[in-house]
Coordinates of C-alpha atoms and ligand atoms in Angstrom, one line a residue:
M1 CA 30.4 -24.9 -15.7
T2 CA 29.5 -21.3 -14.8
L3 CA 31.6 -18.6 -16.5
N4 CA 32.2 -15.4 -14.5
I5 CA 33.3 -12.5 -16.7
S6 CA 31.5 -9.8 -14.8
H7 CA 34.3 -9.3 -12.4
T8 CA 37.1 -8.9 -15.0
A9 CA 38.6 -5.5 -15.4
E10 CA 37.3 -5.3 -19.0
V11 CA 33.7 -5.8 -18.1
Q12 CA 33.9 -3.6 -15.0
Q13 CA 35.3 -0.8 -17.1
F14 CA 32.6 -1.3 -19.7
F15 CA 29.8 -1.1 -17.0
E16 CA 31.4 2.1 -15.6
E17 CA 31.3 3.6 -19.1
A18 CA 27.6 2.5 -19.6
S19 CA 26.6 3.9 -16.2
G20 CA 28.1 7.3 -17.0
F21 CA 31.1 7.2 -14.6
L22 CA 33.4 8.4 -17.3
N23 CA 31.6 11.7 -17.8
D24 CA 30.8 14.6 -15.4
Q25 CA 27.1 15.1 -16.5
G26 CA 23.9 13.8 -15.0
S27 CA 23.2 12.4 -11.5
P28 CA 25.9 10.8 -9.4
R29 CA 23.2 9.1 -7.4
L30 CA 21.5 7.5 -10.4
K31 CA 24.9 6.5 -11.9
A32 CA 25.8 4.7 -8.7
V33 CA 22.4 2.8 -8.7
V34 CA 22.6 1.9 -12.4
R35 CA 26.2 0.8 -12.0
R36 CA 25.1 -1.6 -9.3
I37 CA 22.1 -2.8 -11.3
L38 CA 24.4 -3.7 -14.3
Q39 CA 26.8 -5.5 -12.0
D40 CA 24.2 -7.4 -10.1
T41 CA 22.2 -8.3 -13.2
A42 CA 25.3 -9.7 -14.8
K43 CA 26.0 -11.7 -11.6
I44 CA 22.5 -13.1 -11.6
I45 CA 22.9 -14.1 -15.3
E46 CA 26.2 -15.8 -14.6
D47 CA 25.3 -17.5 -11.3
L48 CA 21.9 -18.8 -12.4
E49 CA 23.0 -19.4 -16.0
V50 CA 20.2 -17.3 -17.4
T51 CA 19.8 -18.1 -21.1
P52 CA 19.2 -15.5 -23.8
D53 CA 15.6 -16.7 -24.2
E54 CA 15.0 -16.2 -20.4
F55 CA 16.6 -12.8 -20.6
W56 CA 14.4 -11.6 -23.5
K57 CA 11.4 -13.1 -21.9
A58 CA 12.0 -11.0 -18.8
V59 CA 12.5 -7.8 -21.0
D60 CA 9.1 -8.5 -22.7
Y61 CA 7.6 -9.1 -19.3
L62 CA 8.6 -5.6 -18.1
N63 CA 7.0 -4.1 -21.2
R64 CA 3.8 -6.0 -20.5
L65 CA 3.9 -5.2 -16.8
G66 CA 4.1 -1.4 -17.5
G67 CA 1.5 -1.7 -20.3
R68 CA -1.0 -2.9 -17.7
N69 CA 0.2 -0.5 -15.0
E70 CA 1.0 -3.3 -12.7
A71 CA 4.6 -2.5 -11.5
G72 CA 3.3 -1.3 -8.1
L73 CA 1.2 -4.4 -7.8
L74 CA 4.1 -6.7 -8.6
V75 CA 6.4 -5.1 -5.9
A76 CA 3.6 -5.5 -3.4
G77 CA 3.0 -9.2 -4.4
L78 CA 6.7 -10.0 -4.3
G79 CA 6.8 -8.6 -0.7
L80 CA 9.2 -5.8 -1.5
E81 CA 6.8 -3.1 -0.3
H82 CA 6.5 -5.0 3.0
Y83 CA 10.3 -5.3 3.1
L84 CA 10.5 -1.5 3.0
D85 CA 8.2 -1.5 6.1
L86 CA 10.5 -4.0 7.9
L87 CA 13.5 -1.9 7.0
Q88 CA 11.8 1.3 8.3
D89 CA 10.8 -0.5 11.5
A90 CA 14.4 -1.5 12.0
Q91 CA 15.6 2.0 11.4
D92 CA 13.0 3.4 13.8
E93 CA 14.1 1.0 16.5
Q94 CA 17.7 1.9 16.1
A95 CA 16.7 5.6 16.4
G96 CA 14.4 4.9 19.4
L97 CA 11.2 5.9 17.5
T98 CA 8.9 3.3 18.9
G99 CA 5.2 3.2 19.9
G100 CA 2.0 4.1 18.2
T101 CA 0.0 2.2 15.6
P102 CA 2.2 0.0 13.3
R103 CA 2.7 1.1 9.8
T104 CA 1.9 -1.1 6.8
I105 CA 2.1 -0.8 3.1
E106 CA 0.2 1.8 1.1
G107 CA -0.3 -0.4 -1.9
P108 CA -0.7 0.9 -5.5
L109 CA -4.3 2.2 -5.4
Y110 CA -4.3 5.6 -3.5
V111 CA -5.8 8.6 -5.3
A112 CA -5.0 12.1 -4.0
G113 CA -7.6 14.8 -3.5
A114 CA -10.5 12.9 -1.9
P115 CA -13.4 15.1 -0.6
I116 CA -12.9 16.5 2.9
A117 CA -15.4 16.3 5.8
Q118 CA -15.5 17.5 9.4
G119 CA -15.8 14.7 11.9
E120 CA -18.0 12.4 9.9
T121 CA -19.0 11.5 6.4
R122 CA -20.6 9.0 4.1
M123 CA -18.1 7.3 1.7
D124 CA -20.3 5.3 -0.7
D125 CA -22.4 6.8 -3.5
G126 CA -25.3 4.5 -2.7
S127 CA -25.0 2.7 -6.1
E128 CA -24.2 -0.7 -4.6
A129 CA -26.5 -2.9 -2.4
G130 CA -23.7 -3.7 0.0
T131 CA -23.9 -4.2 3.8
V132 CA -23.8 -0.8 5.4
M133 CA -20.7 -0.4 7.6
F134 CA -20.3 2.1 10.4
L135 CA -16.6 2.8 10.9
Q136 CA -15.4 4.9 13.7
G137 CA -12.5 5.6 16.1
V138 CA -10.2 8.0 17.9
V139 CA -6.8 9.3 16.9
R140 CA -4.6 9.7 19.9
D141 CA -0.9 10.6 20.7
T142 CA 1.3 8.0 22.4
E143 CA 0.3 9.4 25.8
G144 CA -3.4 8.6 25.0
K145 CA -4.4 12.2 24.5
P146 CA -6.9 12.7 21.6
V147 CA -5.6 14.5 18.5
A148 CA -8.2 17.0 17.2
N149 CA -8.0 18.2 13.6
A150 CA -6.0 15.2 12.4
V151 CA -6.6 14.3 8.7
V152 CA -7.8 10.8 8.4
D153 CA -7.5 10.0 4.6
L154 CA -9.0 6.6 4.0
W155 CA -9.9 4.5 1.0
H156 CA -11.2 1.0 0.4
A157 CA -12.6 -1.4 -2.2
N158 CA -16.3 -1.9 -3.2
T159 CA -18.2 -5.2 -2.8
Q160 CA -16.3 -6.5 -5.9
G161 CA -12.9 -5.7 -4.4
N162 CA -12.4 -2.9 -6.9
Y163 CA -11.2 0.7 -6.2
S164 CA -12.7 3.9 -7.7
Y165 CA -10.5 5.7 -10.3
F166 CA -8.8 2.4 -11.3
D167 CA -12.3 0.9 -11.8
K168 CA -13.9 3.4 -14.2
S169 CA -17.4 2.0 -13.6
Q170 CA -17.4 3.7 -10.1
S171 CA -18.1 7.3 -9.5
E172 CA -15.3 9.8 -8.8
Y173 CA -13.8 9.3 -5.3
N174 CA -16.3 6.6 -4.4
L175 CA -15.1 5.0 -1.1
R176 CA -12.4 7.6 -0.7
R177 CA -12.6 10.4 1.8
R178 CA -10.6 12.7 4.1
I179 CA -12.1 13.2 7.6
I180 CA -10.9 15.9 10.0
T181 CA -11.1 14.5 13.6
D182 CA -13.4 16.4 16.0
A183 CA -12.4 18.0 19.3
E184 CA -12.3 14.5 20.9
G185 CA -10.1 13.2 18.2
R186 CA -12.9 11.1 16.6
Y187 CA -13.6 10.2 13.0
R188 CA -16.8 8.5 11.8
A189 CA -17.7 7.1 8.4
R190 CA -20.7 5.4 7.0
S191 CA -19.7 3.1 4.1
I192 CA -20.2 -0.4 2.8
V193 CA -18.3 -3.5 3.8
P194 CA -15.4 -3.9 1.4
S195 CA -14.5 -7.2 -0.3
G196 CA -10.9 -8.4 -0.6
Y197 CA -8.9 -7.5 -3.7
G198 CA -7.7 -10.1 -6.2
C199 CA -5.1 -9.5 -8.9
A200 CA -6.5 -9.5 -12.5
P201 CA -6.4 -13.2 -13.4
D202 CA -5.1 -12.4 -16.9
G203 CA -2.5 -9.8 -15.8
P204 CA 1.3 -10.0 -15.7
T205 CA 1.4 -10.0 -11.8
Q206 CA -0.8 -13.0 -11.5
E207 CA 1.2 -14.6 -14.3
V208 CA 4.3 -14.5 -12.1
L209 CA 2.4 -15.5 -9.0
D210 CA 1.1 -18.6 -10.9
Q211 CA 4.7 -19.6 -11.6
L212 CA 5.5 -19.2 -7.9
G213 CA 2.6 -21.4 -7.0
R214 CA 0.9 -18.4 -5.2
H215 CA -2.5 -16.8 -5.2
G216 CA -3.0 -13.1 -5.7
Q217 CA -5.7 -12.4 -3.1
R218 CA -5.9 -9.8 -0.2
P219 CA -8.2 -9.9 2.8
A220 CA -10.9 -7.2 3.1
H221 CA -9.2 -4.1 4.3
I222 CA -9.3 -0.4 4.7
H223 CA -6.4 1.9 4.0
F224 CA -5.4 5.0 6.1
F225 CA -3.1 7.9 5.9
I226 CA -3.2 9.8 9.2
S227 CA -1.5 13.1 9.7
A228 CA -1.6 16.1 12.1
P229 CA 0.8 19.0 12.8
G230 CA 3.5 17.8 15.3
Y231 CA 2.9 14.1 14.6
R232 CA 4.6 11.6 12.4
H233 CA 2.6 10.7 9.3
L234 CA 1.1 7.2 9.5
T235 CA 0.4 4.9 6.5
T236 CA -1.5 1.8 7.6
Q237 CA -4.5 -0.4 7.1
I238 CA -7.2 -2.3 9.0
N239 CA -7.5 -5.9 7.8
L240 CA -10.8 -7.4 8.8
A241 CA -11.0 -10.3 11.1
G242 CA -12.8 -13.4 9.8
D243 CA -11.5 -13.1 6.3
K244 CA -10.1 -16.3 4.9
Y245 CA -7.0 -14.4 3.6
L246 CA -6.4 -12.4 6.8
W247 CA -3.1 -14.1 7.4
D248 CA -2.6 -15.3 3.9
D249 CA -2.4 -11.9 2.2
F250 CA -0.5 -12.0 -1.2
A251 CA 0.9 -8.5 -0.3
Y252 CA 1.9 -9.3 3.3
A253 CA 0.1 -6.2 4.7
T254 CA -1.6 -7.8 7.7
R255 CA 0.3 -7.2 11.0
E256 CA -0.3 -7.7 14.7
G257 CA -2.2 -4.7 15.9
L258 CA -3.8 -4.0 12.6
V259 CA -6.7 -6.6 12.6
G260 CA -10.1 -4.9 12.9
D261 CA -13.0 -6.7 14.4
I262 CA -16.2 -6.4 12.4
R263 CA -19.5 -6.9 14.2
F264 CA -22.6 -7.7 12.2
V265 CA -25.7 -6.4 13.9
E266 CA -29.0 -8.1 13.1
A267 CA -31.4 -6.3 15.5
A268 CA -34.1 -4.2 13.7
E269 CA -34.2 -1.7 16.5
A270 CA -30.4 -1.0 16.3
A271 CA -30.9 -0.6 12.5
R272 CA -33.7 1.9 13.1
A273 CA -31.6 3.9 15.5
R274 CA -28.8 4.0 12.9
G275 CA -31.3 5.0 10.2
V276 CA -30.7 1.9 8.0
D277 CA -32.7 -1.1 6.9
G278 CA -31.7 -4.6 8.1
R279 CA -28.4 -6.1 8.9
F280 CA -25.4 -3.7 9.1
A281 CA -21.8 -3.8 10.4
E282 CA -19.7 -1.9 12.9
V283 CA -15.9 -1.5 12.9
D284 CA -14.3 0.5 15.7
F285 CA -10.6 1.2 15.3
D286 CA -8.4 3.7 17.2
F287 CA -5.0 5.0 16.1
Q288 CA -2.0 6.3 17.9
L289 CA 0.5 8.7 16.3
Q290 CA 4.1 9.1 17.2
N291 CA 5.4 12.6 17.8
A292 CA 7.2 13.9 14.7
P293 CA 11.0 13.8 15.3
A294 CA 11.3 16.6 12.6
P295 CA 8.8 18.6 10.5
A296 CA 9.5 16.5 7.4
A297 CA 8.2 13.4 9.2
E298 CA 4.7 14.9 9.3
Q299 CA 4.5 14.3 5.5
R300 CA 3.8 11.1 3.6
S301 CA 6.5 9.9 1.2
N302 CA 6.8 11.5 -2.2
R303 CA 5.9 8.3 -4.0
P304 CA 4.2 9.2 -7.3
R305 CA 0.4 8.8 -6.9
A306 CA -2.7 9.2 -9.0
L307 CA -3.9 12.8 -9.2
Q308 CA -1.1 14.0 -6.9
Q309 CA -0.5 17.8 -7.2
A310 CA 3.0 18.8 -8.2
Ligands
MBD1 C1 -4.7 -3.6 -2.9 O1 -6.0 -3.2 -2.6 C2 -3.8 -3.4 -2.0 O2 -4.1 -2.8 -0.9 C3 -2.5 -3.8 -2.3 C4 -1.4 -3.6 -1.3 C5 -2.2 -4.4 -3.5 C6 -3.2 -4.6 -4.4 C7 -4.4 -4.2 -4.1
FE2 FE1 -6.1 -2.1 -0.9

């Protein structure tokens, strides 16, 4: 028999006190959110008959999750970050803000302040014997007109699926760059083909995924922030065709319109023309930006990020 005490006047009043409603200090917004968290947590405990042992196991889990810096990883893996995209898509549709390259999740591994280059750059530090990848494309508006001087801020994993900064064995800003598009709206990068990411097998995120019967793998992908004055900031990714996890992404980031074809080129002559030895890869991907409905829409979210300036 499930007992429901959380809707009694006594418990309601107690939660109001605990969430600060009986004082005039602090943040009304946070009070409203905490009030709801207390009420809904109590409802979950009652409806699912959560035992004290289960409750304290969850508290300990949160400590371990934070201790490993995996809170951002867990919300991606549980699909909550993708849900925020679905919600924004629905809000955009209601507001008539359609068209352009689809958004998809940022993920937890962006680092602010990557080196800036005009038009083209090399992203890898040369330390890994990966397959050379030539990545290029054009940034356009929704009418198809090239956008010059757009900032293409891109980042991706190395051949082990690891990201610089979080992986301290990599050099600073390895595989992270900002490229300013040229007069034709073009960006060009020489890098190495990334591998897909996998959650740390001994980490708290994978621990939950195991209990859900799920893996913690992402397909090979490249992240982008694209911005330009007058245009709406775009957060998106290219997920690479041919990857076994392309449509089985633990973070649900792959979307129609965001699959990038990767061509592997074997011809020695083509390699010579590119100035590389042996087999290399080419990825071409163009982006379309919506017009900014208001100046604030030109900026990315204020999500806390590594090395972000205040
Ligand atoms: C990643 O590289 C990533 O993009 C996401 C969303 C989650 C974990 C690792
Ligand atoms: Fe990623």
